[in-house]
Short mmCIF file of N, CA and C in Angstrom, two decimals:
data_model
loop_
_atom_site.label_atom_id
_atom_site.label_comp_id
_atom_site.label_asym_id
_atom_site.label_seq_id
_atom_site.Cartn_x
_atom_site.Cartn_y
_atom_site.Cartn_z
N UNK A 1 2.50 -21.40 14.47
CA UNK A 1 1.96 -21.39 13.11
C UNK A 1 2.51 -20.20 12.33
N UNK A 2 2.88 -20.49 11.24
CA UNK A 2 3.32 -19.48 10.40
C UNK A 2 1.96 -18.94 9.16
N UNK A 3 1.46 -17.75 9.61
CA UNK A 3 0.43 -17.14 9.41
C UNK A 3 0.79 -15.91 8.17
N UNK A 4 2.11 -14.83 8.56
CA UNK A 4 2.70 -14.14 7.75
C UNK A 4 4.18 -14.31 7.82
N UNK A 5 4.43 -14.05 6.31
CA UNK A 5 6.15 -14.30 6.15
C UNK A 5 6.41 -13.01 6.01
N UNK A 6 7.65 -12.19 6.27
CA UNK A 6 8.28 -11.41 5.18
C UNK A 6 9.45 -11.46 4.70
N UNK A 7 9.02 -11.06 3.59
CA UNK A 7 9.63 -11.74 2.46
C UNK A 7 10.98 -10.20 2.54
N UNK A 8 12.18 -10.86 2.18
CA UNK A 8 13.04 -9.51 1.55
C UNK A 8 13.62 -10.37 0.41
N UNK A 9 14.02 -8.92 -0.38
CA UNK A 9 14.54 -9.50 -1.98
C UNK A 9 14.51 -8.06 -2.13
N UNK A 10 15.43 -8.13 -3.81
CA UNK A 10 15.34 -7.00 -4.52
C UNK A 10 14.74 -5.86 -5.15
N UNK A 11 14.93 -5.17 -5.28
CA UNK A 11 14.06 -4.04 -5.36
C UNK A 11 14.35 -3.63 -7.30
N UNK A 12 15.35 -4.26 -7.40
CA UNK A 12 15.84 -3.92 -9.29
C UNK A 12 14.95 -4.68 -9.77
N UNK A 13 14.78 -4.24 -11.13
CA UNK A 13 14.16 -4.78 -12.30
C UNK A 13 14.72 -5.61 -13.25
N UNK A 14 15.65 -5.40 -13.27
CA UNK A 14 17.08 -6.00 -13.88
C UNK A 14 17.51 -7.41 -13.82
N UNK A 15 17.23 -8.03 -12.79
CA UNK A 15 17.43 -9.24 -11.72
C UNK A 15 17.40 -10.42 -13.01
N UNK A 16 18.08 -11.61 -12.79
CA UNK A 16 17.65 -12.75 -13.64
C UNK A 16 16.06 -13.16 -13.68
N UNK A 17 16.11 -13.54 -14.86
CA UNK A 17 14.48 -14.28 -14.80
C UNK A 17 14.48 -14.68 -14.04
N UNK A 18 14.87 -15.57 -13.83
CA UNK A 18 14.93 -16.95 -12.79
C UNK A 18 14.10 -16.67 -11.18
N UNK A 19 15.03 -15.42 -11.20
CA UNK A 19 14.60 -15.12 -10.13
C UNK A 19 13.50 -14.03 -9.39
N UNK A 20 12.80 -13.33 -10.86
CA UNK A 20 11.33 -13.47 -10.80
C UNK A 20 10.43 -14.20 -10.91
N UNK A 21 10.58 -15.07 -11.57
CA UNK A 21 10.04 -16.63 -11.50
C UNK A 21 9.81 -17.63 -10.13
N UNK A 22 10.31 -17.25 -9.58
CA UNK A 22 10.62 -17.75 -8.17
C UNK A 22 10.02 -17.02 -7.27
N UNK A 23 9.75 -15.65 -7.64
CA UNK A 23 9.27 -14.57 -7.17
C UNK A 23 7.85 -14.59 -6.80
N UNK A 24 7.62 -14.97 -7.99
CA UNK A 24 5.77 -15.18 -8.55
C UNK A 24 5.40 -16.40 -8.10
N UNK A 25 6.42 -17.60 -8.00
CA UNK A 25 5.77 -18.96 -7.71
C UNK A 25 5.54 -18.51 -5.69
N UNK A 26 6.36 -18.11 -5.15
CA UNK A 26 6.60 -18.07 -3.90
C UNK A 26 5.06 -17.03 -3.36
N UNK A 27 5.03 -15.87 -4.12
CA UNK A 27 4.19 -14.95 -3.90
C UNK A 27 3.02 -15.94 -4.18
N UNK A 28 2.82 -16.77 -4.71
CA UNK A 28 1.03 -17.70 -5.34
C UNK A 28 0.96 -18.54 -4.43
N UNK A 29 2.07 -19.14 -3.59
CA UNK A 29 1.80 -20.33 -2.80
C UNK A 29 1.90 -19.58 -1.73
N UNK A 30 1.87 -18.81 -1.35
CA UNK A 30 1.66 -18.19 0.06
C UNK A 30 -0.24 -17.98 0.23
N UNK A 31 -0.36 -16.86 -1.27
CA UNK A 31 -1.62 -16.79 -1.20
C UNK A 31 -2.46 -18.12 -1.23
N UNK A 32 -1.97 -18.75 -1.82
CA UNK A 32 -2.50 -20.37 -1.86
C UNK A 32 -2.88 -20.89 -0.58
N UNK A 33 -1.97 -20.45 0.36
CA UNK A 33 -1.92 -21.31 1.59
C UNK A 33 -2.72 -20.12 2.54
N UNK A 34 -2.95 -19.20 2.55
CA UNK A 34 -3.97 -17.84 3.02
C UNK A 34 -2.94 -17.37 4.39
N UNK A 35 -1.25 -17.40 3.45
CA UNK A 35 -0.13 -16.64 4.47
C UNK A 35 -0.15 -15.54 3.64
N UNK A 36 0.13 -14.62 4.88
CA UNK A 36 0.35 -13.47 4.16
C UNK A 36 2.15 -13.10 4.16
N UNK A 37 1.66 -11.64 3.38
CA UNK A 37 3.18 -11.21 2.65
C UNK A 37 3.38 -9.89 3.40
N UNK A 38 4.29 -9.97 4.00
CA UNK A 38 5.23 -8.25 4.78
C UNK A 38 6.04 -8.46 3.99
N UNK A 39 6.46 -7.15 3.15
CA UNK A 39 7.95 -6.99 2.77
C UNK A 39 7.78 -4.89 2.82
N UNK A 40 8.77 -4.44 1.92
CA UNK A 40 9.39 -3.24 2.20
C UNK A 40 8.81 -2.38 1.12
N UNK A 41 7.22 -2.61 0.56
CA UNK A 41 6.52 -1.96 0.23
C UNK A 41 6.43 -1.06 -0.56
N UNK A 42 7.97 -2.02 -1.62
CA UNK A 42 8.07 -1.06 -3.29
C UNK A 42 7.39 -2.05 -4.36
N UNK A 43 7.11 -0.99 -5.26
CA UNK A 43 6.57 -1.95 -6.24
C UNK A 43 7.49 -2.84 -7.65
N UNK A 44 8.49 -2.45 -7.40
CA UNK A 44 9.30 -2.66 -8.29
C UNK A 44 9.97 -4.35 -8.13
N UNK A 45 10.78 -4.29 -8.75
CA UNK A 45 11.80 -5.50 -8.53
C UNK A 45 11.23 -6.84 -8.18
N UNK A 46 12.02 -7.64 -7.27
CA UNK A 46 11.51 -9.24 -6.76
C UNK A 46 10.30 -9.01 -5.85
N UNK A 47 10.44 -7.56 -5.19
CA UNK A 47 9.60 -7.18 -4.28
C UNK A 47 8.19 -7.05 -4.56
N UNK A 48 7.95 -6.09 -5.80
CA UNK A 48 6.88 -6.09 -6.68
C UNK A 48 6.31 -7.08 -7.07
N UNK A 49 7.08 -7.91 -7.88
CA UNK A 49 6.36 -9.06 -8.43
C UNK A 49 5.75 -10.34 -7.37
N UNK A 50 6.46 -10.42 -6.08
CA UNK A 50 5.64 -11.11 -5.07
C UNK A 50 4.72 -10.57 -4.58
N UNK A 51 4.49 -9.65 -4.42
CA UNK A 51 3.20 -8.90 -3.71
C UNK A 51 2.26 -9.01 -4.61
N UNK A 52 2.85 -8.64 -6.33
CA UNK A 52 1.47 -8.66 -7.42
C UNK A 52 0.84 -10.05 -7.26
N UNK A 53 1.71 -11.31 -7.08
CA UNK A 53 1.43 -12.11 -7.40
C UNK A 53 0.42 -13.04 -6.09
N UNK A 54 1.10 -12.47 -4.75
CA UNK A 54 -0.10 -12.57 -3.72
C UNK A 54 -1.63 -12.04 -4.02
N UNK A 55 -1.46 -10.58 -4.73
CA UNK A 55 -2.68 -10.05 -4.27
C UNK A 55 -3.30 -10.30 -5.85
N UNK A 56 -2.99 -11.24 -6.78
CA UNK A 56 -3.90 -11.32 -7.73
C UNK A 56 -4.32 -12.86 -7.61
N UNK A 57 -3.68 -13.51 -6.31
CA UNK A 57 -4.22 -15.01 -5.80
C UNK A 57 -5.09 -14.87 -4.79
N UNK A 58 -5.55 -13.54 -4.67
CA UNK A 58 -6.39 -13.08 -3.79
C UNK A 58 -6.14 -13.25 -1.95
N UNK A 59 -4.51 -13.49 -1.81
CA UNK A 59 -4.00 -12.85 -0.74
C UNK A 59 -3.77 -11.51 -0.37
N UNK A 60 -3.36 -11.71 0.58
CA UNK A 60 -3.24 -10.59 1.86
C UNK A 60 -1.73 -9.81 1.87
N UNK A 61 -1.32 -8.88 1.30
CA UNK A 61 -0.42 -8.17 1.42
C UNK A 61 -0.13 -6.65 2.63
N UNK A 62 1.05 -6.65 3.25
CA UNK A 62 1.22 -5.57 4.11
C UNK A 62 2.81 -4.92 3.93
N UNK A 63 2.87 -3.48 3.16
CA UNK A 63 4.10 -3.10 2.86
C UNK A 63 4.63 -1.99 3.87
N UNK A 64 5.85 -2.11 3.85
CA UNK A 64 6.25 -0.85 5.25
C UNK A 64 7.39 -0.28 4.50
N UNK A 65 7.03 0.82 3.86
CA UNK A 65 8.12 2.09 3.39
C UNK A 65 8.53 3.00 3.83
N UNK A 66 9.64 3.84 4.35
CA UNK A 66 9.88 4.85 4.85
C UNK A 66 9.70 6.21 3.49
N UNK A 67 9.24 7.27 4.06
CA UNK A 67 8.91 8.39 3.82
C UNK A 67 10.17 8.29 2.21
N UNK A 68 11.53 8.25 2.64
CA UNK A 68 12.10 8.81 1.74
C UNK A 68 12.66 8.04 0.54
N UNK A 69 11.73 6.81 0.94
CA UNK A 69 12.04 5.82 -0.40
C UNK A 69 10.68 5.36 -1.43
N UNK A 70 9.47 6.17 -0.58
CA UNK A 70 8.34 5.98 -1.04
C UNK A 70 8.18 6.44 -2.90
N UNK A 71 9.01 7.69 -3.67
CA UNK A 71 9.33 7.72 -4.60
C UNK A 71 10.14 6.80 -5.48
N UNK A 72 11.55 6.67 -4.92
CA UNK A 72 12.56 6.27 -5.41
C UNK A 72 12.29 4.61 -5.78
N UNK A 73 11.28 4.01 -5.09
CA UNK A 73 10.72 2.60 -4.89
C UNK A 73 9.44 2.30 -5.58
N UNK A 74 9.13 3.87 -5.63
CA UNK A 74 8.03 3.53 -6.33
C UNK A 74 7.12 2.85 -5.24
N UNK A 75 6.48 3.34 -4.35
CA UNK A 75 5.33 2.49 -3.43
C UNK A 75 4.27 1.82 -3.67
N UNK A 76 4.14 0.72 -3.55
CA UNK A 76 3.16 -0.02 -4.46
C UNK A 76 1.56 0.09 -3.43
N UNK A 77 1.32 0.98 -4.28
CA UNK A 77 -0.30 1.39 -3.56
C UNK A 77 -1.57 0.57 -3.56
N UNK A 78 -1.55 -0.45 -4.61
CA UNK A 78 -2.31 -1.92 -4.75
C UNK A 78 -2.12 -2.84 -3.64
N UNK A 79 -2.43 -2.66 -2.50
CA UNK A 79 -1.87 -4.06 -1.57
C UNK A 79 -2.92 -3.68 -0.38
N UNK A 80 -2.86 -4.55 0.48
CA UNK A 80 -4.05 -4.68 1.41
C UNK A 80 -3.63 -3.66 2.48
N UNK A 81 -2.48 -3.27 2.74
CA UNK A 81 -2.08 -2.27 3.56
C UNK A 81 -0.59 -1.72 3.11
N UNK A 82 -0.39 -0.41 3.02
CA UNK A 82 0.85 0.39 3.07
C UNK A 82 0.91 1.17 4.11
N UNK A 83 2.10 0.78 4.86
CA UNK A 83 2.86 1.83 5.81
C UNK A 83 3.56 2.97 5.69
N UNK A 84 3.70 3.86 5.09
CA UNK A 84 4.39 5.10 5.39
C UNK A 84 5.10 5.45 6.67
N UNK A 85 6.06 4.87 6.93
CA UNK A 85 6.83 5.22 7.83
C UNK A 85 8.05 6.65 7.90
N UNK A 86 9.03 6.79 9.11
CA UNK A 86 9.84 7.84 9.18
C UNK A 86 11.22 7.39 8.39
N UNK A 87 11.44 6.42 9.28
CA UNK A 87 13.19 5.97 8.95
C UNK A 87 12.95 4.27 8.92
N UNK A 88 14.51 3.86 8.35
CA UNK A 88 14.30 2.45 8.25
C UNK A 88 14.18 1.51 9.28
N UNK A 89 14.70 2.35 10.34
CA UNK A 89 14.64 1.52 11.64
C UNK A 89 13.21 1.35 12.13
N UNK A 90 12.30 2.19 12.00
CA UNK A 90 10.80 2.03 11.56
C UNK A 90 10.24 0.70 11.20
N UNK A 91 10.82 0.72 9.92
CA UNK A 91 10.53 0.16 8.60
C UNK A 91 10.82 -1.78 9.16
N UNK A 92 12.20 -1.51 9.56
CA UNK A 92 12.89 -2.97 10.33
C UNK A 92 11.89 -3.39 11.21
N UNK A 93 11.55 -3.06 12.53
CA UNK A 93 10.98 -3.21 13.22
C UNK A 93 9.67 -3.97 12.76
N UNK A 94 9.03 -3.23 12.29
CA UNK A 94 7.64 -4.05 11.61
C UNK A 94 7.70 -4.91 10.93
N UNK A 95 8.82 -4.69 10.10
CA UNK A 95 9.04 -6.25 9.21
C UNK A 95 9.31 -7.43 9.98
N UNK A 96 10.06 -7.20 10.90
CA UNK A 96 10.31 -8.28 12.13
C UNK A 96 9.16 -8.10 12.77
N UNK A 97 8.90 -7.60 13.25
CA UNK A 97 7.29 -7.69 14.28
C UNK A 97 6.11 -7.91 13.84
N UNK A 98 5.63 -8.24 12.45
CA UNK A 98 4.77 -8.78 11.92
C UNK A 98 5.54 -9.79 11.01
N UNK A 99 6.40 -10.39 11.40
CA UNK A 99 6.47 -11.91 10.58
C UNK A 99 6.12 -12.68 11.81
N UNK A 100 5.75 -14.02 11.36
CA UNK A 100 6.00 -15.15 11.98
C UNK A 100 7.07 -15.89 11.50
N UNK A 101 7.67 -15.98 10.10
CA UNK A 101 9.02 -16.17 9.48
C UNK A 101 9.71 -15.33 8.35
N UNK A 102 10.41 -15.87 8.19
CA UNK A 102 11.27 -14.61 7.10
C UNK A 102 11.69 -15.69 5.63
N UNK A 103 11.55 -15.02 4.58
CA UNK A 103 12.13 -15.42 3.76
C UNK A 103 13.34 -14.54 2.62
N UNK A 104 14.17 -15.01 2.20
CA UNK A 104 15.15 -13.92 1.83
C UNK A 104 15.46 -14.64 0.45
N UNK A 105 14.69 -14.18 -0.36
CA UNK A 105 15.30 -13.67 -1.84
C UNK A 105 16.44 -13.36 -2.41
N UNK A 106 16.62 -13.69 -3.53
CA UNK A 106 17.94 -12.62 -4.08
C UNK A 106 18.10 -11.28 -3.89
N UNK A 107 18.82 -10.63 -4.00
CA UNK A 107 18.81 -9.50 -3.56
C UNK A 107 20.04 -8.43 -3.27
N UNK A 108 20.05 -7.24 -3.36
CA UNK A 108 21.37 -6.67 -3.25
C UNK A 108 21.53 -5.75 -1.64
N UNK A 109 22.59 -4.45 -1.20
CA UNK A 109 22.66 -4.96 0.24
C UNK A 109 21.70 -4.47 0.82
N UNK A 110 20.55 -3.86 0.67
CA UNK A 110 19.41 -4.07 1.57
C UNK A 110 19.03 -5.62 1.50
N UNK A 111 18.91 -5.93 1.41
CA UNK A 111 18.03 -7.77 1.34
C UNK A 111 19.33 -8.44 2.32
N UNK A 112 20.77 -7.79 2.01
CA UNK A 112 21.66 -8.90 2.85
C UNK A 112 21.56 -7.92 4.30
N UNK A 113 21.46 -6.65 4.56
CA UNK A 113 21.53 -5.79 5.55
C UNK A 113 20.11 -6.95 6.62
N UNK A 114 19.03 -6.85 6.08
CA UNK A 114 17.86 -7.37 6.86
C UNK A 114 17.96 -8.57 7.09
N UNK A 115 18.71 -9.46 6.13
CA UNK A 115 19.22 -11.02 6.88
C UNK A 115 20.10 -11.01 7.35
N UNK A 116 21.20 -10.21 7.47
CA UNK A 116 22.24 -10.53 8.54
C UNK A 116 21.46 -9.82 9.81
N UNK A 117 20.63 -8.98 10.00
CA UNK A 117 19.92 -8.37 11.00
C UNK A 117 19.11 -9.14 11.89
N UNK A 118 18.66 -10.06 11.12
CA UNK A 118 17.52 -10.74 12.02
C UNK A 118 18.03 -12.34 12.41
N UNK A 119 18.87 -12.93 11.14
CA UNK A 119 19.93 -13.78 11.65
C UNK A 119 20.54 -13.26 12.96
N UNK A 120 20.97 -12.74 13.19
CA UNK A 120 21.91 -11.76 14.33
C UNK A 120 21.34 -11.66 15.39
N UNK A 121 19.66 -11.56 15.28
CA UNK A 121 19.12 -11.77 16.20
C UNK A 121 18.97 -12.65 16.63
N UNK A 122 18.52 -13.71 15.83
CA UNK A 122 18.16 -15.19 16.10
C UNK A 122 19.32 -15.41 17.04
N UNK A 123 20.69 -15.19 16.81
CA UNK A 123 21.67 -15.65 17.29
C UNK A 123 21.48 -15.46 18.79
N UNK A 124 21.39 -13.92 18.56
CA UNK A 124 21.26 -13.10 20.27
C UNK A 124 20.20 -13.56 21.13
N UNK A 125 18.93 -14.88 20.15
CA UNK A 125 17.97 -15.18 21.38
C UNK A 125 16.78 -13.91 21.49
N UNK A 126 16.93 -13.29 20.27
CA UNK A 126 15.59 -12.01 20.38
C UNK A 126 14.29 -12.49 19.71
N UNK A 127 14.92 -13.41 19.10
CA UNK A 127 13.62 -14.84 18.70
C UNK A 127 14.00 -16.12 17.62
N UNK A 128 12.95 -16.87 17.79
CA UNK A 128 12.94 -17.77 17.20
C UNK A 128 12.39 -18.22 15.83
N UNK A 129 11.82 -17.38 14.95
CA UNK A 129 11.43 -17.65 14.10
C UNK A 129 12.33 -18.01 12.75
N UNK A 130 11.40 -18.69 11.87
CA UNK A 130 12.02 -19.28 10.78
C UNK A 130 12.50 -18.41 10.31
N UNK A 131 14.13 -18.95 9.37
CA UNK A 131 14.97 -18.18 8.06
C UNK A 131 14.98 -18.95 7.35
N UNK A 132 14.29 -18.71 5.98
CA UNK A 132 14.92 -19.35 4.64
C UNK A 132 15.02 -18.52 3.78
N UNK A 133 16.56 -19.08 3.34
CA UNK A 133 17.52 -18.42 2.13
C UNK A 133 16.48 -18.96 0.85
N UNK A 134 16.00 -18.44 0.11
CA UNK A 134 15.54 -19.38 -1.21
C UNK A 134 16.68 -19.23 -2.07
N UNK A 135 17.48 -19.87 -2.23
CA UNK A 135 18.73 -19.97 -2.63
C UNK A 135 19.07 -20.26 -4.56
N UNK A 136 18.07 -19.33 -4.99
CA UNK A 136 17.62 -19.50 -6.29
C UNK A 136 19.04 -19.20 -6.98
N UNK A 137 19.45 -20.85 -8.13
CA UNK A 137 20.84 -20.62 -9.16
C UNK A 137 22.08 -20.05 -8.00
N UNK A 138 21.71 -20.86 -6.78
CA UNK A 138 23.05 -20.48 -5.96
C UNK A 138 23.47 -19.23 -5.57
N UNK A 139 22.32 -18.67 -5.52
CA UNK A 139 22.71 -17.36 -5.45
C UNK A 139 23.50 -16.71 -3.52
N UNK A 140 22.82 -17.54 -2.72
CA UNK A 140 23.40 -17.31 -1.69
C UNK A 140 24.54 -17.76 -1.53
N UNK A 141 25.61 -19.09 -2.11
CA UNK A 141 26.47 -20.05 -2.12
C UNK A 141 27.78 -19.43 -1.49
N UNK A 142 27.93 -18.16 -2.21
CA UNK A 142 29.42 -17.55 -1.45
C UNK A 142 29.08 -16.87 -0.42
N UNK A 143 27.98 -16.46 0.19
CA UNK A 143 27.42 -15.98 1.00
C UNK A 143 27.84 -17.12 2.45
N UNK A 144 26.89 -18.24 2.13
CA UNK A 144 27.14 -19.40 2.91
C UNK A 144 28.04 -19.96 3.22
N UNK A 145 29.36 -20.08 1.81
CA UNK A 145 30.56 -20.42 2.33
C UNK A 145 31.45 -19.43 3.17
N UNK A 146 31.20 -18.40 3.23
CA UNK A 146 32.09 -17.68 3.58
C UNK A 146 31.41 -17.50 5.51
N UNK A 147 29.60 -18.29 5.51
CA UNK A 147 29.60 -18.45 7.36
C UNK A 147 30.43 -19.77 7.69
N UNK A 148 31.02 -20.83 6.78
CA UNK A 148 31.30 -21.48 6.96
C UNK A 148 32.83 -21.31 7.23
N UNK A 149 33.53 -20.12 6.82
CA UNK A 149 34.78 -20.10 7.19
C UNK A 149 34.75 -18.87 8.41
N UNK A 150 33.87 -18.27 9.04
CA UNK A 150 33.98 -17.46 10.16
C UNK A 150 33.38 -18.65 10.73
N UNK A 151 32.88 -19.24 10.80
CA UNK A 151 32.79 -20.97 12.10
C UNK A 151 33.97 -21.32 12.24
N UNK A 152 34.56 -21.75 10.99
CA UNK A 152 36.13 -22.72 11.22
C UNK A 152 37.03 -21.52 11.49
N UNK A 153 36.78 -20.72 11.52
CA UNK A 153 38.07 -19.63 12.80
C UNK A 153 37.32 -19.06 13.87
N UNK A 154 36.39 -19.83 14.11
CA UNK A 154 36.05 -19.80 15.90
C UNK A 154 34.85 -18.36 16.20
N UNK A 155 34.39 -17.67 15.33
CA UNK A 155 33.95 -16.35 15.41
C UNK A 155 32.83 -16.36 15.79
N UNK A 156 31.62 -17.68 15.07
CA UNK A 156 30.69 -18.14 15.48
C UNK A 156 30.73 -19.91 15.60
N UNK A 157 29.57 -20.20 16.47
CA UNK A 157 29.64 -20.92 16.90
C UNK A 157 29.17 -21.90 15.93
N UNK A 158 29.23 -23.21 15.60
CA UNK A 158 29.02 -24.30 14.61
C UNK A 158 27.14 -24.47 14.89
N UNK A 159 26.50 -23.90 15.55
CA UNK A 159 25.16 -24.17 15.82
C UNK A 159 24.86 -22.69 14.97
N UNK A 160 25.06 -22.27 14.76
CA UNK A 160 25.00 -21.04 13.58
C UNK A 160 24.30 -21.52 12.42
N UNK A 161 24.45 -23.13 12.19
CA UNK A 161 23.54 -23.80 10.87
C UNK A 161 21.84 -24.14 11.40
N UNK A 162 21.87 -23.67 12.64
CA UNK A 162 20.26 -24.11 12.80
C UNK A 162 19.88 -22.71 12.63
N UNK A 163 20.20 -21.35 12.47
CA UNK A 163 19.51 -20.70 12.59
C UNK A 163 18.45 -20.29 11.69
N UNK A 164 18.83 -21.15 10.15
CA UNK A 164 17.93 -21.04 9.13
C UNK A 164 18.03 -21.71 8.36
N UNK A 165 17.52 -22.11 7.46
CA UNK A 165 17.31 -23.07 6.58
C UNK A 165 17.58 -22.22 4.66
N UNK A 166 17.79 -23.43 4.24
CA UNK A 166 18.50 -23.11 2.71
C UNK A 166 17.53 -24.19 1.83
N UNK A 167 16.40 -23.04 0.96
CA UNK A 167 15.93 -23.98 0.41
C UNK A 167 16.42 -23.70 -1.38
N UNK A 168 16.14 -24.46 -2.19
CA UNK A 168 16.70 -23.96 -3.64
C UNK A 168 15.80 -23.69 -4.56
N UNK A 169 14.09 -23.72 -3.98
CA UNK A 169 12.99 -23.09 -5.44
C UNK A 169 12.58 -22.46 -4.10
N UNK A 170 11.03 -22.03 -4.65
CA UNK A 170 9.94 -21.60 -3.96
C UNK A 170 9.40 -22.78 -3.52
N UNK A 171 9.08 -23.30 -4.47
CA UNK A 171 8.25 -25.01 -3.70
C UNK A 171 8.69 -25.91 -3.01
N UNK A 172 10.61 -25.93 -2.71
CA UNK A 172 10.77 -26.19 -1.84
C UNK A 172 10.59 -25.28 -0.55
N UNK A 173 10.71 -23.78 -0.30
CA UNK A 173 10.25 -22.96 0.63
C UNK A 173 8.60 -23.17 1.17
N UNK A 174 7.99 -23.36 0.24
CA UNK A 174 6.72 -23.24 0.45
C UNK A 174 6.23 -24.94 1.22
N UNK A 175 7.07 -25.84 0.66
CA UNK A 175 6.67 -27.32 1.45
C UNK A 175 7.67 -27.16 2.73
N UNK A 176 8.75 -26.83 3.36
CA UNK A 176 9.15 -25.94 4.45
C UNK A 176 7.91 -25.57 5.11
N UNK A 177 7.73 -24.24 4.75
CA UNK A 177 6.15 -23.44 5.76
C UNK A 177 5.33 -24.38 5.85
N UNK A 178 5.10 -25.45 5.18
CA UNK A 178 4.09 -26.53 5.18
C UNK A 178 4.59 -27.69 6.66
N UNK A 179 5.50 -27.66 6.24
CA UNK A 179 6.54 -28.65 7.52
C UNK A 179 5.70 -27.66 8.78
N UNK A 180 6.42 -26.60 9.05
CA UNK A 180 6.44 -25.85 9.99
C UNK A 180 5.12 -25.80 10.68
N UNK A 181 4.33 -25.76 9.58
CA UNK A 181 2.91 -25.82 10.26
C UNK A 181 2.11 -26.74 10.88
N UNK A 182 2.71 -27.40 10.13
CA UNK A 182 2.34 -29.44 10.48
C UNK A 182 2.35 -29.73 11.66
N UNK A 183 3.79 -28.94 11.87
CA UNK A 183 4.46 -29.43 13.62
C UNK A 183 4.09 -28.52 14.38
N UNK A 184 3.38 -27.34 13.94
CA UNK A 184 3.22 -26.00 14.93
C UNK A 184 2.20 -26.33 15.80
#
């Protein structure tokens, strides 16, 4: 059963609508569904606006910041729990160890650092839990094509497409976790 996601995405303000929009729908249907939200426990950016939008649907939020980004991120002190951690490897750990799945946002290279991380794992067999790209205005597309050309030169293996799933709104992500649970 998928109980908590965490979520990674951006931390800018800047970002297309679109893809705060996606932000807020994803953050309401979690609380909707009484999943909760791990992410990296700034208040700003895609990051911010899913957590606001959990915890004003009267979900359950849990953020994990390291010490030296707790400024620079702006730590969003409104949420059902904040971590103050040392270092990011800290920070990693819990985000993986309190999901039951992951979801990955737009985002710049922290957001791709933590999905190629836990993808990587999946690969290595350190677990099994869900990946979905929410693949908002294509935003992952050259991302994806380019696992598709380290497959066709042999680097990884063609079963590399089960390791996660590519959805293109929130409501398709969110009827996903719905799948998942169905069958859990």
């Amino acid at each position: 059963m998928i109980r908590s996601v965490t979520v990674y995405c951006s931390s800018s303000n800047r970002a297309p609508d679109a893809y705060f929009n996606e932000a807020e729908a994803l953050g309401r249907g979690l609380a909707e569904r009484k999943i909760s939200m791990v992410f990296g426990g700034g208040h700003v950016g895609l990051m911010g606006c899913a957590a606001d939008a959990v915890m004003r649907c009267g979900g359950q939020v849990r953020g994990v910041i390291p010490r030296f980004l707790e400024e620079r991120e702006v730590a969003h002190y409104g949420l059902t729990e904040l971590r103050v951690v040392e270092t990011m490897h800290e920070r990693k750990m819990l985000l993986t160890g309190w999901a039951d799945a992951f979801v990955i946002l737009p985002g710049g290279f922290g957001t791709l650092d933590e999905f190629l991380e836990i993808l990587t794992w999946k690969h290595l067999g350190h677990h099994e839990k869900p990946i979905i790209l929410l693949n908002t205005d294509g935003f992952w597309d050259q991302l994806l094509h380019f696992f598709e050309r380290i497959a066709a030169e042999k680097m990884v293996g063609e079963s590399y497409r089960s390791f996660y799933d590519v959805c293109n709104s929130a409501e398709e992500t969110l009827a996903l976790i719905d799948k998942h649970n169905a069958n859990g």
